[in-house]
Amino acid sequence: FRLNDTVILSITYNEKLADTPVITFNNNTTTFVRYINNRTETITYYITDRDNEGTATIKFTAKDLYDNQSSDSLYLLYIDNKKPEITYVSITPVQLQWGNNVYLKFKYNEALLSEPVVSLNNRAGILQSFDLNAGTYYYKIVVNAGDMQGLIPLYVSLTDLAGNNTLDSAYKINVDVSPATFTIKSIAPKNINSGTATIIFDSNEPLADSPVVWINDNTATYFSKSNL
């Protein structure tokens, strides 16, 4: 249960009571909406911000016709106003082209009401596996040609047993379908009969491997790179 939820209790007594029993919810003596039919009492209670997070205590105190008093405390429900949290995320790969699969694995911190919903551009991910004991889920989503280049968020929606929902979009992939471009910065010396010439050039994006340079169909020797 969570804030503003309604709790309905049904209680049956084994004998007639001298008066209306006293019922408290988390030690709050509250005006209950109640209905009594013979020895069965139905109580409706509305959870408010006075009710603390955690296990709720419902206490009944009643007297029978002979003035015998009895009290009983029950722990029937749990109040949870906190949204579920994602505690760990793994995305592989994070650099993708159209047609590639992205795999998302994550952990969460509490029991869920239903399976998480993972999406990319409103397309639902496909559940690959899960481990309820470890609190992990594993999803796959295909990157389509309709996905724009650049950083795209992956959305993860979680709902816990109390109905608290988390929608997290902090996890992003980079869709890149354009080839890298290069700009020559310098060639030294420009005129040479024999010997070594040095070519310095920039790339517009990080590269997966060292570039290969040919001069008159001869492969140049890679020397160094700089992130400047």
PDB file of C-alpha atoms in Angstrom:
ATOM      1  CA  PHE A   1       0.000   0.000   0.000  1.00  0.00           C
ATOM      2  CA  ARG A   2       1.023   3.624  -0.450  1.00  0.00           C
ATOM      3  CA  LEU A   3      -0.169   7.150   0.289  1.00  0.00           C
ATOM      4  CA  ASN A   4      -3.898   7.692  -0.447  1.00  0.00           C
ATOM      5  CA  ASP A   5      -4.584   3.988  -0.870  1.00  0.00           C
ATOM      6  CA  THR A   6      -7.630   2.452   0.795  1.00  0.00           C
ATOM      7  CA  VAL A   7      -7.353  -0.440   3.256  1.00  0.00           C
ATOM      8  CA  ILE A   8     -10.462  -2.583   3.827  1.00  0.00           C
ATOM      9  CA  LEU A   9     -10.484  -4.903   6.856  1.00  0.00           C
ATOM     10  CA  SER A  10     -13.113  -7.469   7.757  1.00  0.00           C
ATOM     11  CA  ILE A  11     -13.171  -8.659  11.387  1.00  0.00           C
ATOM     12  CA  THR A  12     -15.415 -11.285  12.975  1.00  0.00           C
ATOM     13  CA  TYR A  13     -15.823 -11.436  16.773  1.00  0.00           C
ATOM     14  CA  ASN A  14     -16.616 -14.621  18.664  1.00  0.00           C
ATOM     15  CA  GLU A  15     -19.163 -12.938  20.942  1.00  0.00           C
ATOM     16  CA  LYS A  16     -21.174  -9.800  21.322  1.00  0.00           C
ATOM     17  CA  LEU A  17     -19.323  -6.689  22.440  1.00  0.00           C
ATOM     18  CA  ALA A  18     -20.299  -4.188  25.075  1.00  0.00           C
ATOM     19  CA  ASP A  19     -19.495  -1.240  22.865  1.00  0.00           C
ATOM     20  CA  THR A  20     -17.724  -0.273  19.680  1.00  0.00           C
ATOM     21  CA  PRO A  21     -14.133  -1.570  19.693  1.00  0.00           C
ATOM     22  CA  VAL A  22     -11.189   0.814  19.521  1.00  0.00           C
ATOM     23  CA  ILE A  23      -9.101   0.295  16.403  1.00  0.00           C
ATOM     24  CA  THR A  24      -5.830   2.080  15.726  1.00  0.00           C
ATOM     25  CA  PHE A  25      -3.707   2.052  12.614  1.00  0.00           C
ATOM     26  CA  ASN A  26      -0.015   2.745  13.272  1.00  0.00           C
ATOM     27  CA  ASN A  27      -1.086   4.145  16.645  1.00  0.00           C
ATOM     28  CA  ASN A  28      -3.341   6.668  14.924  1.00  0.00           C
ATOM     29  CA  THR A  29      -6.848   6.717  16.359  1.00  0.00           C
ATOM     30  CA  THR A  30      -8.625   7.668  13.202  1.00  0.00           C
ATOM     31  CA  THR A  31     -12.180   8.090  12.089  1.00  0.00           C
ATOM     32  CA  PHE A  32     -12.850   4.878  10.220  1.00  0.00           C
ATOM     33  CA  VAL A  33     -15.595   4.240   7.754  1.00  0.00           C
ATOM     34  CA  ARG A  34     -17.094   1.148   9.339  1.00  0.00           C
ATOM     35  CA  TYR A  35     -20.012  -1.200   8.843  1.00  0.00           C
ATOM     36  CA  ILE A  36     -21.161  -3.669  11.512  1.00  0.00           C
ATOM     37  CA  ASN A  37     -23.324  -6.661  10.679  1.00  0.00           C
ATOM     38  CA  ASN A  38     -23.994  -8.934  13.665  1.00  0.00           C
ATOM     39  CA  ARG A  39     -20.467  -9.955  14.796  1.00  0.00           C
ATOM     40  CA  THR A  40     -18.651  -9.000  11.605  1.00  0.00           C
ATOM     41  CA  GLU A  41     -17.189  -5.542  11.205  1.00  0.00           C
ATOM     42  CA  THR A  42     -15.869  -4.068   7.988  1.00  0.00           C
ATOM     43  CA  ILE A  43     -13.510  -1.106   8.341  1.00  0.00           C
ATOM     44  CA  THR A  44     -12.232   1.172   5.596  1.00  0.00           C
ATOM     45  CA  TYR A  45      -9.082   3.150   6.349  1.00  0.00           C
ATOM     46  CA  TYR A  46      -7.339   5.709   4.162  1.00  0.00           C
ATOM     47  CA  ILE A  47      -3.536   5.817   4.306  1.00  0.00           C
ATOM     48  CA  THR A  48      -2.228   9.332   4.911  1.00  0.00           C
ATOM     49  CA  ASP A  49       1.166  10.963   5.350  1.00  0.00           C
ATOM     50  CA  ARG A  50       0.929  10.187   9.084  1.00  0.00           C
ATOM     51  CA  ASP A  51       1.478   6.514   8.320  1.00  0.00           C
ATOM     52  CA  ASN A  52       5.164   5.722   8.303  1.00  0.00           C
ATOM     53  CA  GLU A  53       6.997   3.709   5.700  1.00  0.00           C
ATOM     54  CA  GLY A  54       7.253   0.032   6.530  1.00  0.00           C
ATOM     55  CA  THR A  55       5.142  -2.607   8.254  1.00  0.00           C
ATOM     56  CA  ALA A  56       1.835  -1.240   9.514  1.00  0.00           C
ATOM     57  CA  THR A  57       0.418  -2.170  12.915  1.00  0.00           C
ATOM     58  CA  ILE A  58      -3.330  -2.531  13.300  1.00  0.00           C
ATOM     59  CA  LYS A  59      -4.479  -2.829  16.904  1.00  0.00           C
ATOM     60  CA  PHE A  60      -7.926  -3.897  18.118  1.00  0.00           C
ATOM     61  CA  THR A  61      -9.169  -3.305  21.667  1.00  0.00           C
ATOM     62  CA  ALA A  62     -12.633  -4.503  22.650  1.00  0.00           C
ATOM     63  CA  LYS A  63     -14.789  -5.446  25.700  1.00  0.00           C
ATOM     64  CA  ASP A  64     -17.427  -8.107  25.854  1.00  0.00           C
ATOM     65  CA  LEU A  65     -20.714  -7.915  27.769  1.00  0.00           C
ATOM     66  CA  TYR A  66     -18.950  -9.065  30.944  1.00  0.00           C
ATOM     67  CA  ASP A  67     -16.352  -6.299  30.786  1.00  0.00           C
ATOM     68  CA  ASN A  68     -13.557  -8.634  29.687  1.00  0.00           C
ATOM     69  CA  GLN A  69     -11.092  -6.682  27.585  1.00  0.00           C
ATOM     70  CA  SER A  70      -8.930  -8.076  24.846  1.00  0.00           C
ATOM     71  CA  SER A  71      -6.291  -6.476  22.639  1.00  0.00           C
ATOM     72  CA  ASP A  72      -4.642  -7.804  19.553  1.00  0.00           C
ATOM     73  CA  SER A  73      -2.041  -6.389  17.195  1.00  0.00           C
ATOM     74  CA  LEU A  74      -1.841  -7.484  13.595  1.00  0.00           C
ATOM     75  CA  TYR A  75       0.777  -6.851  10.955  1.00  0.00           C
ATOM     76  CA  LEU A  76      -1.220  -7.308   7.784  1.00  0.00           C
ATOM     77  CA  LEU A  77       0.288  -4.903   5.321  1.00  0.00           C
ATOM     78  CA  TYR A  78       3.322  -2.918   4.296  1.00  0.00           C
ATOM     79  CA  ILE A  79       3.320   0.789   3.410  1.00  0.00           C
ATOM     80  CA  ASP A  80       5.669   1.697   0.587  1.00  0.00           C
ATOM     81  CA  ASN A  81       5.813   5.222  -0.816  1.00  0.00           C
ATOM     82  CA  LYS A  82       9.261   4.885  -2.373  1.00  0.00           C
ATOM     83  CA  LYS A  83       9.720   4.332  -6.079  1.00  0.00           C
ATOM     84  CA  PRO A  84      11.733   1.279  -7.153  1.00  0.00           C
ATOM     85  CA  GLU A  85      15.336   2.010  -8.043  1.00  0.00           C
ATOM     86  CA  ILE A  86      17.678   0.669 -10.685  1.00  0.00           C
ATOM     87  CA  THR A  87      20.925  -0.166  -8.912  1.00  0.00           C
ATOM     88  CA  TYR A  88      23.072  -1.458 -11.778  1.00  0.00           C
ATOM     89  CA  VAL A  89      23.000  -1.148 -15.587  1.00  0.00           C
ATOM     90  CA  SER A  90      25.068  -2.764 -18.339  1.00  0.00           C
ATOM     91  CA  ILE A  91      24.570  -1.762 -21.998  1.00  0.00           C
ATOM     92  CA  THR A  92      26.397  -3.580 -24.806  1.00  0.00           C
ATOM     93  CA  PRO A  93      27.352  -2.251 -27.212  1.00  0.00           C
ATOM     94  CA  VAL A  94      26.860   1.495 -26.808  1.00  0.00           C
ATOM     95  CA  GLN A  95      28.031   2.336 -30.350  1.00  0.00           C
ATOM     96  CA  LEU A  96      25.627   0.895 -32.929  1.00  0.00           C
ATOM     97  CA  GLN A  97      24.550   0.976 -36.533  1.00  0.00           C
ATOM     98  CA  TRP A  98      21.134   0.266 -38.002  1.00  0.00           C
ATOM     99  CA  GLY A  99      20.276  -3.408 -37.710  1.00  0.00           C
ATOM    100  CA  ASN A 100      22.467  -3.949 -34.642  1.00  0.00           C
ATOM    101  CA  ASN A 101      21.142  -5.392 -31.379  1.00  0.00           C
ATOM    102  CA  VAL A 102      21.649  -3.563 -28.100  1.00  0.00           C
ATOM    103  CA  TYR A 103      21.520  -5.603 -24.884  1.00  0.00           C
ATOM    104  CA  LEU A 104      20.469  -4.054 -21.594  1.00  0.00           C
ATOM    105  CA  LYS A 105      20.953  -5.775 -18.245  1.00  0.00           C
ATOM    106  CA  PHE A 106      19.913  -4.119 -14.991  1.00  0.00           C
ATOM    107  CA  LYS A 107      19.267  -4.784 -11.320  1.00  0.00           C
ATOM    108  CA  TYR A 108      16.499  -3.354  -9.141  1.00  0.00           C
ATOM    109  CA  ASN A 109      16.095  -2.976  -5.394  1.00  0.00           C
ATOM    110  CA  GLU A 110      12.652  -4.429  -4.567  1.00  0.00           C
ATOM    111  CA  ALA A 111       9.964  -6.849  -5.700  1.00  0.00           C
ATOM    112  CA  LEU A 112       8.038  -5.749  -8.785  1.00  0.00           C
ATOM    113  CA  LEU A 113       4.350  -5.968  -9.616  1.00  0.00           C
ATOM    114  CA  SER A 114       5.012  -6.948 -13.230  1.00  0.00           C
ATOM    115  CA  GLU A 115       7.803  -7.291 -15.747  1.00  0.00           C
ATOM    116  CA  PRO A 116       9.734  -4.072 -16.437  1.00  0.00           C
ATOM    117  CA  VAL A 117       9.076  -2.282 -19.708  1.00  0.00           C
ATOM    118  CA  VAL A 118      12.192  -1.412 -21.721  1.00  0.00           C
ATOM    119  CA  SER A 119      11.827   0.683 -24.861  1.00  0.00           C
ATOM    120  CA  LEU A 120      13.754   2.540 -27.543  1.00  0.00           C
ATOM    121  CA  ASN A 121      11.821   5.172 -29.523  1.00  0.00           C
ATOM    122  CA  ASN A 122       8.546   3.636 -28.279  1.00  0.00           C
ATOM    123  CA  ARG A 123       9.591   0.131 -29.384  1.00  0.00           C
ATOM    124  CA  ALA A 124       9.438  -2.445 -26.620  1.00  0.00           C
ATOM    125  CA  GLY A 125      12.511  -4.474 -25.842  1.00  0.00           C
ATOM    126  CA  ILE A 126      12.437  -8.264 -25.953  1.00  0.00           C
ATOM    127  CA  LEU A 127      12.960 -10.026 -22.635  1.00  0.00           C
ATOM    128  CA  GLN A 128      15.898 -12.437 -22.881  1.00  0.00           C
ATOM    129  CA  SER A 129      16.162 -13.708 -19.324  1.00  0.00           C
ATOM    130  CA  PHE A 130      15.564 -12.778 -15.692  1.00  0.00           C
ATOM    131  CA  ASP A 131      16.538 -13.872 -12.194  1.00  0.00           C
ATOM    132  CA  LEU A 132      14.049 -12.878  -9.508  1.00  0.00           C
ATOM    133  CA  ASN A 133      16.366 -14.006  -6.700  1.00  0.00           C
ATOM    134  CA  ALA A 134      19.192 -11.801  -7.977  1.00  0.00           C
ATOM    135  CA  GLY A 135      16.809  -9.022  -9.044  1.00  0.00           C
ATOM    136  CA  THR A 136      18.095  -8.855 -12.628  1.00  0.00           C
ATOM    137  CA  TYR A 137      16.493  -8.530 -16.066  1.00  0.00           C
ATOM    138  CA  TYR A 138      18.104  -8.848 -19.496  1.00  0.00           C
ATOM    139  CA  TYR A 139      16.548  -7.278 -22.641  1.00  0.00           C
ATOM    140  CA  LYS A 140      17.350  -6.951 -26.347  1.00  0.00           C
ATOM    141  CA  ILE A 141      16.309  -4.145 -28.720  1.00  0.00           C
ATOM    142  CA  VAL A 142      17.039  -3.871 -32.433  1.00  0.00           C
ATOM    143  CA  VAL A 143      18.247  -0.509 -33.757  1.00  0.00           C
ATOM    144  CA  ASN A 144      16.116   0.362 -36.799  1.00  0.00           C
ATOM    145  CA  ALA A 145      16.716   2.578 -39.814  1.00  0.00           C
ATOM    146  CA  GLY A 146      14.161   4.997 -38.397  1.00  0.00           C
ATOM    147  CA  ASP A 147      16.369   5.697 -35.373  1.00  0.00           C
ATOM    148  CA  MET A 148      18.146   9.013 -35.799  1.00  0.00           C
ATOM    149  CA  GLN A 149      21.883   9.278 -35.471  1.00  0.00           C
ATOM    150  CA  GLY A 150      23.310  10.459 -32.206  1.00  0.00           C
ATOM    151  CA  LEU A 151      22.552   9.729 -28.564  1.00  0.00           C
ATOM    152  CA  ILE A 152      19.228   7.979 -28.013  1.00  0.00           C
ATOM    153  CA  PRO A 153      17.828   7.195 -24.541  1.00  0.00           C
ATOM    154  CA  LEU A 154      16.700   3.750 -23.489  1.00  0.00           C
ATOM    155  CA  TYR A 155      13.627   3.928 -21.247  1.00  0.00           C
ATOM    156  CA  VAL A 156      13.135   1.544 -18.337  1.00  0.00           C
ATOM    157  CA  SER A 157       9.809   1.522 -16.475  1.00  0.00           C
ATOM    158  CA  LEU A 158       9.459  -0.317 -13.137  1.00  0.00           C
ATOM    159  CA  THR A 159       6.369  -0.718 -10.933  1.00  0.00           C
ATOM    160  CA  ASP A 160       6.666  -2.118  -7.413  1.00  0.00           C
ATOM    161  CA  LEU A 161       4.069  -4.085  -5.435  1.00  0.00           C
ATOM    162  CA  ALA A 162       2.551  -0.890  -4.032  1.00  0.00           C
ATOM    163  CA  GLY A 163       2.091   0.619  -7.483  1.00  0.00           C
ATOM    164  CA  ASN A 164       4.965   3.119  -7.276  1.00  0.00           C
ATOM    165  CA  ASN A 165       6.392   3.660 -10.758  1.00  0.00           C
ATOM    166  CA  THR A 166       9.852   4.678 -11.935  1.00  0.00           C
ATOM    167  CA  LEU A 167      10.560   5.776 -15.505  1.00  0.00           C
ATOM    168  CA  ASP A 168      14.293   6.073 -16.064  1.00  0.00           C
ATOM    169  CA  SER A 169      15.844   7.432 -19.262  1.00  0.00           C
ATOM    170  CA  ALA A 170      19.382   8.047 -18.067  1.00  0.00           C
ATOM    171  CA  TYR A 171      20.856   5.275 -20.208  1.00  0.00           C
ATOM    172  CA  LYS A 172      21.832   6.144 -23.784  1.00  0.00           C
ATOM    173  CA  ILE A 173      23.230   4.503 -26.888  1.00  0.00           C
ATOM    174  CA  ASN A 174      24.974   6.204 -29.798  1.00  0.00           C
ATOM    175  CA  VAL A 175      23.644   5.412 -33.277  1.00  0.00           C
ATOM    176  CA  ASP A 176      26.277   6.118 -35.951  1.00  0.00           C
ATOM    177  CA  VAL A 177      25.750   5.182 -39.605  1.00  0.00           C
ATOM    178  CA  SER A 178      28.049   7.792 -41.181  1.00  0.00           C
ATOM    179  CA  PRO A 179      31.680   6.994 -42.056  1.00  0.00           C
ATOM    180  CA  ALA A 180      34.434   8.922 -40.364  1.00  0.00           C
ATOM    181  CA  THR A 181      35.859  11.904 -42.248  1.00  0.00           C
ATOM    182  CA  PHE A 182      39.478  13.087 -42.182  1.00  0.00           C
ATOM    183  CA  THR A 183      41.147  16.452 -42.541  1.00  0.00           C
ATOM    184  CA  ILE A 184      44.841  16.625 -43.449  1.00  0.00           C
ATOM    185  CA  LYS A 185      46.599  19.096 -41.176  1.00  0.00           C
ATOM    186  CA  SER A 186      50.118  18.904 -42.584  1.00  0.00           C
ATOM    187  CA  ILE A 187      52.507  16.988 -44.855  1.00  0.00           C
ATOM    188  CA  ALA A 188      56.202  17.450 -44.261  1.00  0.00           C
ATOM    189  CA  PRO A 189      58.156  17.649 -46.368  1.00  0.00           C
ATOM    190  CA  LYS A 190      55.831  18.157 -49.324  1.00  0.00           C
ATOM    191  CA  ASN A 191      58.639  17.717 -51.884  1.00  0.00           C
ATOM    192  CA  ILE A 192      60.847  14.694 -51.419  1.00  0.00           C
ATOM    193  CA  ASN A 193      62.931  12.378 -53.618  1.00  0.00           C
ATOM    194  CA  SER A 194      63.421   9.713 -50.987  1.00  0.00           C
ATOM    195  CA  GLY A 195      63.241   9.363 -47.247  1.00  0.00           C
ATOM    196  CA  THR A 196      60.413   9.845 -44.812  1.00  0.00           C
ATOM    197  CA  ALA A 197      57.395  12.111 -45.090  1.00  0.00           C
ATOM    198  CA  THR A 198      55.103  12.760 -42.128  1.00  0.00           C
ATOM    199  CA  ILE A 199      51.359  13.164 -42.606  1.00  0.00           C
ATOM    200  CA  ILE A 200      49.228  14.568 -39.790  1.00  0.00           C
ATOM    201  CA  PHE A 201      45.446  14.466 -40.062  1.00  0.00           C
ATOM    202  CA  ASP A 202      42.351  14.742 -37.857  1.00  0.00           C
ATOM    203  CA  SER A 203      39.310  12.498 -37.600  1.00  0.00           C
ATOM    204  CA  ASN A 204      35.849  13.860 -36.821  1.00  0.00           C
ATOM    205  CA  GLU A 205      35.139  11.056 -34.344  1.00  0.00           C
ATOM    206  CA  PRO A 206      36.885   8.349 -32.284  1.00  0.00           C
ATOM    207  CA  LEU A 207      38.104   5.388 -34.328  1.00  0.00           C
ATOM    208  CA  ALA A 208      37.839   1.690 -33.542  1.00  0.00           C
ATOM    209  CA  ASP A 209      41.298   0.920 -34.963  1.00  0.00           C
ATOM    210  CA  SER A 210      44.376   2.735 -36.185  1.00  0.00           C
ATOM    211  CA  PRO A 211      43.744   4.195 -39.680  1.00  0.00           C
ATOM    212  CA  VAL A 212      45.563   2.795 -42.717  1.00  0.00           C
ATOM    213  CA  VAL A 213      47.252   5.295 -45.076  1.00  0.00           C
ATOM    214  CA  TRP A 214      48.521   4.500 -48.587  1.00  0.00           C
ATOM    215  CA  ILE A 215      50.914   6.534 -50.705  1.00  0.00           C
ATOM    216  CA  ASN A 216      51.090   5.349 -54.317  1.00  0.00           C
ATOM    217  CA  ASP A 217      49.626   2.029 -53.163  1.00  0.00           C
ATOM    218  CA  ASN A 218      52.344   1.702 -50.525  1.00  0.00           C
ATOM    219  CA  THR A 219      51.142   1.315 -46.967  1.00  0.00           C
ATOM    220  CA  ALA A 220      52.465   4.018 -44.688  1.00  0.00           C
ATOM    221  CA  THR A 221      53.840   3.164 -41.268  1.00  0.00           C
ATOM    222  CA  TYR A 222      51.593   4.175 -38.372  1.00  0.00           C
ATOM    223  CA  PHE A 223      53.482   6.397 -35.944  1.00  0.00           C
ATOM    224  CA  SER A 224      51.273   7.834 -33.195  1.00  0.00           C
ATOM    225  CA  LYS A 225      47.959   9.371 -32.288  1.00  0.00           C
ATOM    226  CA  SER A 226      46.901  12.296 -30.119  1.00  0.00           C
ATOM    227  CA  ASN A 227      43.581  13.178 -28.477  1.00  0.00           C
ATOM    228  CA  LEU A 228      44.298  16.881 -28.758  1.00  0.00           C
TER     229      LEU A 228
END
